[in-house]
PDB file of N, CA and C in Angstrom:
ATOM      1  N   UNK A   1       0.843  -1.176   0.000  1.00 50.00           N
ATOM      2  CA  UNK A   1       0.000   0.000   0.000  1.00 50.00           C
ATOM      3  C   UNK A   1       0.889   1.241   0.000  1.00 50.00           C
ATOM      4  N   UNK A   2       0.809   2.239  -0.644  1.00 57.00           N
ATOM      5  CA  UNK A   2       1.445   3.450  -0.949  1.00 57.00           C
ATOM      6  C   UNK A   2       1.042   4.274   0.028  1.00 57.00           C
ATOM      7  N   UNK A   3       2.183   4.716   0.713  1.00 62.00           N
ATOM      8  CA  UNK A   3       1.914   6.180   1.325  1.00 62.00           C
ATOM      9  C   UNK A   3       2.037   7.687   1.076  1.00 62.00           C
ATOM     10  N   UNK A   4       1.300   8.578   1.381  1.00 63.00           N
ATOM     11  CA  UNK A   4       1.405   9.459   1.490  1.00 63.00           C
ATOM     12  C   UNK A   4       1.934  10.538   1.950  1.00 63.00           C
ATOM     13  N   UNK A   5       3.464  10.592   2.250  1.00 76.00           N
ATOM     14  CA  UNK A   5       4.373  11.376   2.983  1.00 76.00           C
ATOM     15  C   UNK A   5       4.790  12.575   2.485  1.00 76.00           C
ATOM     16  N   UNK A   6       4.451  13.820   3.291  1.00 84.00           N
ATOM     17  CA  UNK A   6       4.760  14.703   2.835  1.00 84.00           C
ATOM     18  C   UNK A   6       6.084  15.195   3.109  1.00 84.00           C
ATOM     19  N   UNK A   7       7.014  15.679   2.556  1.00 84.00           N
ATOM     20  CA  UNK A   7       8.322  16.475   2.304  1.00 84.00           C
ATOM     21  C   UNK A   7       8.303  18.106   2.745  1.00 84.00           C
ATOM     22  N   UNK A   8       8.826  18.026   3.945  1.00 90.00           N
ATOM     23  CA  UNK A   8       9.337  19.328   4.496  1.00 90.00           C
ATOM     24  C   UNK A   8      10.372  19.872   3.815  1.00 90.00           C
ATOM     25  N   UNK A   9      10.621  21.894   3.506  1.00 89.00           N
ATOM     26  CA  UNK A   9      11.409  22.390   3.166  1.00 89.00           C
ATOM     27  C   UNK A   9      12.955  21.947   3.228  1.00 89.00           C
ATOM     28  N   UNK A  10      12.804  21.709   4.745  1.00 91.00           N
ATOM     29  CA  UNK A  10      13.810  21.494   5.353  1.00 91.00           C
ATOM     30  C   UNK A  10      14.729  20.279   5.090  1.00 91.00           C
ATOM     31  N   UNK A  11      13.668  19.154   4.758  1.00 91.00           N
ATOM     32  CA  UNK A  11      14.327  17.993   3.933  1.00 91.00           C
ATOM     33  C   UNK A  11      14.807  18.117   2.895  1.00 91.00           C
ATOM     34  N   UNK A  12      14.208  18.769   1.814  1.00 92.00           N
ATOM     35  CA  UNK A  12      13.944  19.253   1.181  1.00 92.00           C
ATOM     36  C   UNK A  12      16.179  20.080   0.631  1.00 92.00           C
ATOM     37  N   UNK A  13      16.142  20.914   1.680  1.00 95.00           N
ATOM     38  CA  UNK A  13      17.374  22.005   1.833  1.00 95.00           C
ATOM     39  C   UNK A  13      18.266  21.214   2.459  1.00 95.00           C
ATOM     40  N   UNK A  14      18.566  19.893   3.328  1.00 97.00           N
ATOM     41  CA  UNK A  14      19.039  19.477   4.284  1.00 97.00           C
ATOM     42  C   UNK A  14      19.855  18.351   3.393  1.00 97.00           C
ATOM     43  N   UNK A  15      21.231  18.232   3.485  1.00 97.00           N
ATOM     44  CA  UNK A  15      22.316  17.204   3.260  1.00 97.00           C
ATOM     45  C   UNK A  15      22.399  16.159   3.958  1.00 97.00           C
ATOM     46  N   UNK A  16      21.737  14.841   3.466  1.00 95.00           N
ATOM     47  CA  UNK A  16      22.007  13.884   4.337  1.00 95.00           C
ATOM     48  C   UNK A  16      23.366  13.176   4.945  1.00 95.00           C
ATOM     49  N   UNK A  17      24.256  13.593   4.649  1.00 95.00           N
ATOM     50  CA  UNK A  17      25.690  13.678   5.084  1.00 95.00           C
ATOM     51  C   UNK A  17      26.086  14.282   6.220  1.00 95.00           C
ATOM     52  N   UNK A  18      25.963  15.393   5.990  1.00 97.00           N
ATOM     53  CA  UNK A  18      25.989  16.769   6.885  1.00 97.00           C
ATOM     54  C   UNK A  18      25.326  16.834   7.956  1.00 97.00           C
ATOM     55  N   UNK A  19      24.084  16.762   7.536  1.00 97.00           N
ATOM     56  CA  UNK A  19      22.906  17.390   8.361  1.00 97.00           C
ATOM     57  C   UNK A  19      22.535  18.504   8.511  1.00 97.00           C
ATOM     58  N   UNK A  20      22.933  19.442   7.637  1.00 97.00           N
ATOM     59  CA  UNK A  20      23.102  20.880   7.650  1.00 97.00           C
ATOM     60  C   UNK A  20      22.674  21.337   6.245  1.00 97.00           C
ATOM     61  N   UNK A  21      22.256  22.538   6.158  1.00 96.00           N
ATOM     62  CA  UNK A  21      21.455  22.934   4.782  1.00 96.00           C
ATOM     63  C   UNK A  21      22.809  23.048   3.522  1.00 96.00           C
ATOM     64  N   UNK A  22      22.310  22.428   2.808  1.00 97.00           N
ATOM     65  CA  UNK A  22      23.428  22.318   1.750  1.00 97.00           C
ATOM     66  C   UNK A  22      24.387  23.243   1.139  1.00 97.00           C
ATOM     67  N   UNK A  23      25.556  23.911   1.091  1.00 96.00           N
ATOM     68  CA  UNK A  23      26.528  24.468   0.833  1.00 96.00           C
ATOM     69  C   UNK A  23      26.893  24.139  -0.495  1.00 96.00           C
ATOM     70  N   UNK A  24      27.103  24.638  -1.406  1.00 96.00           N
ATOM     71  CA  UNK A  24      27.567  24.161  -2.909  1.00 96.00           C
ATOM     72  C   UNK A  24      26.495  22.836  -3.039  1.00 96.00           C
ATOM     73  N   UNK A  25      25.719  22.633  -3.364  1.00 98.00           N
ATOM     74  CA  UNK A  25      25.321  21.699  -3.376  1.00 98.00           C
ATOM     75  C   UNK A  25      25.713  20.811  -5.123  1.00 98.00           C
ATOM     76  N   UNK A  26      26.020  19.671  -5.088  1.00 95.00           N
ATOM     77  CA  UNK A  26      26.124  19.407  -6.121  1.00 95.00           C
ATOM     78  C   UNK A  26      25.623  17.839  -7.014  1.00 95.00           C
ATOM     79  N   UNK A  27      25.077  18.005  -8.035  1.00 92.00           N
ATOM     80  CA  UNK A  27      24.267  16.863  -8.366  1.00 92.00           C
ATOM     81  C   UNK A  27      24.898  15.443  -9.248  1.00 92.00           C
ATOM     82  N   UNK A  28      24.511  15.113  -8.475  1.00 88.00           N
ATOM     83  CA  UNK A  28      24.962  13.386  -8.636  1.00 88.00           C
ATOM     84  C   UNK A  28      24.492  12.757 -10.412  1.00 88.00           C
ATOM     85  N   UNK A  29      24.970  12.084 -11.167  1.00 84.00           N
ATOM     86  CA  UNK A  29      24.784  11.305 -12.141  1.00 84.00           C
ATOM     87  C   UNK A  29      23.142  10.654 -12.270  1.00 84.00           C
ATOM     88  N   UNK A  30      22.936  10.140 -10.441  1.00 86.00           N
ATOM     89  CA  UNK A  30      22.294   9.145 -10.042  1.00 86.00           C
ATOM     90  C   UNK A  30      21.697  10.046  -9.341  1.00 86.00           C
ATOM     91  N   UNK A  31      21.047  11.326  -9.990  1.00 89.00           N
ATOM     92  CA  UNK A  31      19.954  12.246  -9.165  1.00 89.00           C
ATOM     93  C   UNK A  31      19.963  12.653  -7.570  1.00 89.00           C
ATOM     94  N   UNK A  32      21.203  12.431  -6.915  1.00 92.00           N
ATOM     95  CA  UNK A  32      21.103  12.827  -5.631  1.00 92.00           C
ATOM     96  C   UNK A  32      22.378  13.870  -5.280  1.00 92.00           C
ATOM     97  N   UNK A  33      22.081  14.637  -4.726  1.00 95.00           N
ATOM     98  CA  UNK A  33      22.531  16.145  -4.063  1.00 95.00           C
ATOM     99  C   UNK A  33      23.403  15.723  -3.192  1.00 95.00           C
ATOM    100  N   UNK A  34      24.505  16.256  -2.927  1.00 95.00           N
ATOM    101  CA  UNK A  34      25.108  16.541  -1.516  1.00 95.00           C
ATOM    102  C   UNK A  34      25.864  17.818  -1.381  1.00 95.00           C
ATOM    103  N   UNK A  35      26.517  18.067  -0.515  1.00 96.00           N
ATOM    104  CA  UNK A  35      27.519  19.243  -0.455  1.00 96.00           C
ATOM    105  C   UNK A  35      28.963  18.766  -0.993  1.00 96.00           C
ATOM    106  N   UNK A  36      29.411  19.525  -1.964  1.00 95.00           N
ATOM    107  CA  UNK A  36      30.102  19.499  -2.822  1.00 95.00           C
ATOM    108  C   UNK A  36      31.899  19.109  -1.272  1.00 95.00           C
ATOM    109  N   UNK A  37      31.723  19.964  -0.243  1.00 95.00           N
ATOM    110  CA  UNK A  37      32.536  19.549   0.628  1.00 95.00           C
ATOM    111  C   UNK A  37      32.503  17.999   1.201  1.00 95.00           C
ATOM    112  N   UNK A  38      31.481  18.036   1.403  1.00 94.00           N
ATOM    113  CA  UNK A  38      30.625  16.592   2.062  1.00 94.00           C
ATOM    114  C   UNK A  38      31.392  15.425   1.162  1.00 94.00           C
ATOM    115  N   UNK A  39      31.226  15.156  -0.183  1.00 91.00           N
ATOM    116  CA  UNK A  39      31.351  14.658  -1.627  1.00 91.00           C
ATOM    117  C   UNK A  39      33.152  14.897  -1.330  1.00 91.00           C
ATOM    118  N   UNK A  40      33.852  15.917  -0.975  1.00 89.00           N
ATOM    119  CA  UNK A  40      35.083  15.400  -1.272  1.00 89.00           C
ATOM    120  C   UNK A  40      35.683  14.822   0.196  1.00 89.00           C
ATOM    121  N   UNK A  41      35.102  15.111   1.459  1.00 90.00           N
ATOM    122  CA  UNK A  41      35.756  14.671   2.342  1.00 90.00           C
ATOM    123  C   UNK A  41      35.536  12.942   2.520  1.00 90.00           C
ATOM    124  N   UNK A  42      34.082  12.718   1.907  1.00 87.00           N
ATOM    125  CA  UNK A  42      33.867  11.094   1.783  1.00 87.00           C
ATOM    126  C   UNK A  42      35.171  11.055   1.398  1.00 87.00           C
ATOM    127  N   UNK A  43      35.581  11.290  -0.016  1.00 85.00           N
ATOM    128  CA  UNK A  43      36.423  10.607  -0.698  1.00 85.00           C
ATOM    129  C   UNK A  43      37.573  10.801  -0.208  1.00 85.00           C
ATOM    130  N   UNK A  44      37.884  11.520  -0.104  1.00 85.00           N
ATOM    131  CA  UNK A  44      39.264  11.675   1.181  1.00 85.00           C
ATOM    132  C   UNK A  44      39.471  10.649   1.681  1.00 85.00           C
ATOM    133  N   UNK A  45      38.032  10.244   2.145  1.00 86.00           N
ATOM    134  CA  UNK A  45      38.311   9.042   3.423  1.00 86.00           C
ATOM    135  C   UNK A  45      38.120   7.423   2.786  1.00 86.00           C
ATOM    136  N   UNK A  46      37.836   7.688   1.558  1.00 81.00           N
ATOM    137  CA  UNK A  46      37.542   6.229   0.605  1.00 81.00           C
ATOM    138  C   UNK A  46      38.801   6.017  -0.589  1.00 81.00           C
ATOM    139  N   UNK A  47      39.896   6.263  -0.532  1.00 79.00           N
ATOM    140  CA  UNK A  47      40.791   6.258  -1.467  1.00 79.00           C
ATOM    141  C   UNK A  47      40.930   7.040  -2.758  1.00 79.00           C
ATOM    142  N   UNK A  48      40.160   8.158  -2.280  1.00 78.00           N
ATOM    143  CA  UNK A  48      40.209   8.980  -3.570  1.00 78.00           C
ATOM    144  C   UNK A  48      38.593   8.880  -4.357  1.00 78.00           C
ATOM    145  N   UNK A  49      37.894   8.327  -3.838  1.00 80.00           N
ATOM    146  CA  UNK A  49      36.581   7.964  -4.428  1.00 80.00           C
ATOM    147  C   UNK A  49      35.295   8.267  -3.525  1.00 80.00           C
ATOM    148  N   UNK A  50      34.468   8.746  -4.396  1.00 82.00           N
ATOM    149  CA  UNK A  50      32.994   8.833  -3.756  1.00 82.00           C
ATOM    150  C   UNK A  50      32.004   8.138  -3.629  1.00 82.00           C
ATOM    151  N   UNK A  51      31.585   7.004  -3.375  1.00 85.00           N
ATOM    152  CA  UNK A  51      30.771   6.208  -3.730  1.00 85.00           C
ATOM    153  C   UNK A  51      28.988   6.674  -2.967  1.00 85.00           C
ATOM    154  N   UNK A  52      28.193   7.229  -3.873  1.00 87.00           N
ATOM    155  CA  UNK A  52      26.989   7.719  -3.396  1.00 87.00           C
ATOM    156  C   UNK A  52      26.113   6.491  -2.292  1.00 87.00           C
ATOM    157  N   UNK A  53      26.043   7.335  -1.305  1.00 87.00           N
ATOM    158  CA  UNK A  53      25.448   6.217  -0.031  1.00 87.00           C
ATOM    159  C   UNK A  53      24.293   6.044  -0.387  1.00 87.00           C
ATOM    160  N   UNK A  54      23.336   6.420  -1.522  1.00 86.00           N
ATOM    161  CA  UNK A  54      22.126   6.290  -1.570  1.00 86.00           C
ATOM    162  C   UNK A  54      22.089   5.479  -2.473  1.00 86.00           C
ATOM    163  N   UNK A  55      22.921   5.447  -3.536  1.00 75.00           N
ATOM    164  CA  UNK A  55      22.818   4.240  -4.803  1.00 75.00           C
ATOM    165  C   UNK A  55      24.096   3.525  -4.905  1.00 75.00           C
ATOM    166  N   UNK A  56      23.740   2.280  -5.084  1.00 70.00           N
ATOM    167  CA  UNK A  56      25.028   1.387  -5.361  1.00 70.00           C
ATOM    168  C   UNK A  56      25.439   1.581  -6.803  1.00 70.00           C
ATOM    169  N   UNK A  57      26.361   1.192  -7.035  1.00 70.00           N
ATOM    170  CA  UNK A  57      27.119   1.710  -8.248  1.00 70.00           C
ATOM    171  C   UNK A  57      27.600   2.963  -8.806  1.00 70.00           C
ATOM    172  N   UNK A  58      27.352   3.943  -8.182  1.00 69.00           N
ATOM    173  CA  UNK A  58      27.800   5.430  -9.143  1.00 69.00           C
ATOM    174  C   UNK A  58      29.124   5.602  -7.447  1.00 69.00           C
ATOM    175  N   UNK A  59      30.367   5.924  -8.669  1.00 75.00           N
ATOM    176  CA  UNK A  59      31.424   6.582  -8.132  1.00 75.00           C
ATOM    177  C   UNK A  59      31.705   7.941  -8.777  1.00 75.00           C
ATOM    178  N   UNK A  60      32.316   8.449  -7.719  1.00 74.00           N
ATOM    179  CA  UNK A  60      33.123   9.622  -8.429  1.00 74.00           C
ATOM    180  C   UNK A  60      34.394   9.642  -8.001  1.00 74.00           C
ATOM    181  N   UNK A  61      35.839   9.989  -8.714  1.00 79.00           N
ATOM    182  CA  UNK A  61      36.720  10.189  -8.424  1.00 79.00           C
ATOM    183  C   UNK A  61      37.149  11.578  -7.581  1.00 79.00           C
ATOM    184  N   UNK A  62      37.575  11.691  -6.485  1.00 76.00           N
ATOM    185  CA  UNK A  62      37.932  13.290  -6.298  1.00 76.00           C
ATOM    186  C   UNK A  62      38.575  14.013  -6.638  1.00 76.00           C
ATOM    187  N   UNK A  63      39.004  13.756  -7.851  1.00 80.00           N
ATOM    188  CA  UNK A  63      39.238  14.801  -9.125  1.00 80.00           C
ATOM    189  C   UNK A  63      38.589  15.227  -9.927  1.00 80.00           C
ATOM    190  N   UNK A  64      37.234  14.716  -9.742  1.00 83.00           N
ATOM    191  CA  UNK A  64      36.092  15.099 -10.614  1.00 83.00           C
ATOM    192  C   UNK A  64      35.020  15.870  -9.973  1.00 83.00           C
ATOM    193  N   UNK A  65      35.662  15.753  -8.873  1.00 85.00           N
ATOM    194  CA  UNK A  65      33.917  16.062  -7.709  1.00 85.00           C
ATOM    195  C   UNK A  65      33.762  17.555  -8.090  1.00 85.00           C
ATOM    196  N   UNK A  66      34.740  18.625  -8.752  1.00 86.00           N
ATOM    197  CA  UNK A  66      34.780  20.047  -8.740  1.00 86.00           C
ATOM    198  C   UNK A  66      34.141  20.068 -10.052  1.00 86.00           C
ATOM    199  N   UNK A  67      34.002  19.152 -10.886  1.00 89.00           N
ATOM    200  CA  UNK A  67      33.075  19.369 -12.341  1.00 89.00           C
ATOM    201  C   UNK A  67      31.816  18.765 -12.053  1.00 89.00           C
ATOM    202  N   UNK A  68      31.274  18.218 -11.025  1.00 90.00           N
ATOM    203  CA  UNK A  68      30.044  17.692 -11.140  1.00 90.00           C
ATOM    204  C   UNK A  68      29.240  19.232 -10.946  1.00 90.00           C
ATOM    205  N   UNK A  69      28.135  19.021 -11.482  1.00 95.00           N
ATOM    206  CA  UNK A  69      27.293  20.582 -12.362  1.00 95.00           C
ATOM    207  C   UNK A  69      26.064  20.556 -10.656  1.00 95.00           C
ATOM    208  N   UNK A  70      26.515  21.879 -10.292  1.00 96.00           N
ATOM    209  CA  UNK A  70      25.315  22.792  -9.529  1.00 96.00           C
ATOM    210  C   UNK A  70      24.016  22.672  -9.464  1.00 96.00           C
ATOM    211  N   UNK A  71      23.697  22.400  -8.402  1.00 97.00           N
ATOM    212  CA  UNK A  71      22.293  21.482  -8.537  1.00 97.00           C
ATOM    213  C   UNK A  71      21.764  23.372  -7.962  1.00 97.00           C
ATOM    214  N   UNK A  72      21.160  23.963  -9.595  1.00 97.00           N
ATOM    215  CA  UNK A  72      20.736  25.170  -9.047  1.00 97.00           C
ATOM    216  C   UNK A  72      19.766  25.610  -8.321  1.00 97.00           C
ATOM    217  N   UNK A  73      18.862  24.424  -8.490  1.00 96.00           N
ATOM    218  CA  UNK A  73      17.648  24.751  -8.142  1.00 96.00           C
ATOM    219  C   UNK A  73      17.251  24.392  -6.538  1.00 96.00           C
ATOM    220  N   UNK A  74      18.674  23.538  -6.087  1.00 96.00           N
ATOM    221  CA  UNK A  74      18.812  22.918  -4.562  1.00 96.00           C
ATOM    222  C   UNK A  74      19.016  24.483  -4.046  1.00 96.00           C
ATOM    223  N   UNK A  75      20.451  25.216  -4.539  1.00 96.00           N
ATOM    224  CA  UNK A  75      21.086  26.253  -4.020  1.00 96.00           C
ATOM    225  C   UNK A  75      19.745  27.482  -4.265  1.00 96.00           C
ATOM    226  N   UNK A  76      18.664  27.261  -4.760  1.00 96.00           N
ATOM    227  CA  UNK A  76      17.924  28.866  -4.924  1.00 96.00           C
ATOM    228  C   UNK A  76      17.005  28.698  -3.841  1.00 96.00           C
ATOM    229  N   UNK A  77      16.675  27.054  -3.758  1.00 95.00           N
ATOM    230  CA  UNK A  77      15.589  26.633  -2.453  1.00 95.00           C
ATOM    231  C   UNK A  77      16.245  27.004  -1.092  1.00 95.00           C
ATOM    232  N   UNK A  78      17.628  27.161  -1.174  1.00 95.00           N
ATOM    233  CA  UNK A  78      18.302  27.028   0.463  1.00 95.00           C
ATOM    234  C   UNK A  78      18.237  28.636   0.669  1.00 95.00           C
ATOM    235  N   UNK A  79      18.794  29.316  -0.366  1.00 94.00           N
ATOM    236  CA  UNK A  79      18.892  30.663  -0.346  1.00 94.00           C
ATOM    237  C   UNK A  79      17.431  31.632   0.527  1.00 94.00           C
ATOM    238  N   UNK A  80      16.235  30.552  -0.561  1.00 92.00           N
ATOM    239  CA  UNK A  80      14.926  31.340  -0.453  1.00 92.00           C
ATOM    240  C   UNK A  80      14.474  31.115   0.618  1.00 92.00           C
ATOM    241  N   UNK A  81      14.661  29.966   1.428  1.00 87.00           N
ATOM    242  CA  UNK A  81      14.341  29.720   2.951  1.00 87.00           C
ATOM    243  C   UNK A  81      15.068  30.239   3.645  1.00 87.00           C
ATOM    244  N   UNK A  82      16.177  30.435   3.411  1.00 85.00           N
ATOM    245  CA  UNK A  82      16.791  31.225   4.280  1.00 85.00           C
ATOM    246  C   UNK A  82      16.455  32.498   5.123  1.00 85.00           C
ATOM    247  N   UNK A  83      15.937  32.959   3.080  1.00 82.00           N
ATOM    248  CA  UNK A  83      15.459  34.616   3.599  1.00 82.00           C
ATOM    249  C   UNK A  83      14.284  34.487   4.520  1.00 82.00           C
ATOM    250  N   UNK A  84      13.491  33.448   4.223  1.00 81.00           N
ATOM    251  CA  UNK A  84      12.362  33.593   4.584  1.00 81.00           C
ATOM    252  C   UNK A  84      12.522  33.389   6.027  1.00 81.00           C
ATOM    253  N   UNK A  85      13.384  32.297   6.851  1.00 79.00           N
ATOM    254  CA  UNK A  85      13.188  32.601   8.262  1.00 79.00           C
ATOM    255  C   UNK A  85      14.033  33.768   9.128  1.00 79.00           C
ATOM    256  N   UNK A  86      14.545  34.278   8.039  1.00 75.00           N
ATOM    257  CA  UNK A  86      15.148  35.461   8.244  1.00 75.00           C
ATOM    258  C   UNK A  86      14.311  36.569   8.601  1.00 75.00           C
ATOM    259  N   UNK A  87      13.126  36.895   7.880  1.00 67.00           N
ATOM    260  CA  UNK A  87      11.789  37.786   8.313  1.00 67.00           C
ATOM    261  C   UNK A  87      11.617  37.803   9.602  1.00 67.00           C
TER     262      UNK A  87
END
């Protein structure tokens, strides 16, 4: 049976790595976001490699992690909440 779960902003803005609203955020091959810092310190700690915790199979080398493309529309959502609890 399918549920109905709704998705907070905050999930929404929030790095599951981190735990913290996403910084550079940057987009995965395999459709998932992290912080572009987040993404190289994994690999730091994995031999030079990123391996996405959410999907098996997609790596990235951390020589590549600085060309993976700006997930813009993550970085305009973090920005715009921002302002907003800023009010």
């Amino acid at each position: 049976m399918a549920t109905n779960k709704s998705i907070t902003v905050e999930e929404l803005t929030t790095c599951t790595i981190c735990r913290e609203s996403f910084k550079d955020p940057r987009l995965l091959p395999c459709s998932h976001t992290y912080c572009r810092q987040c993404i190289e310190r994994m690999a730091s700690e994995n031999k030079d490699q990123f391996e996405c915790p959410l999907r098996d199979g997609f790596v990235a080398m951390k020589k590549n992690i600085r060309s993976l493309p700006l997930n813009k529309a993550i970085r305009d959502l973090v920005e715009l909440h921002g302002k907003q609890n800023s009010l």
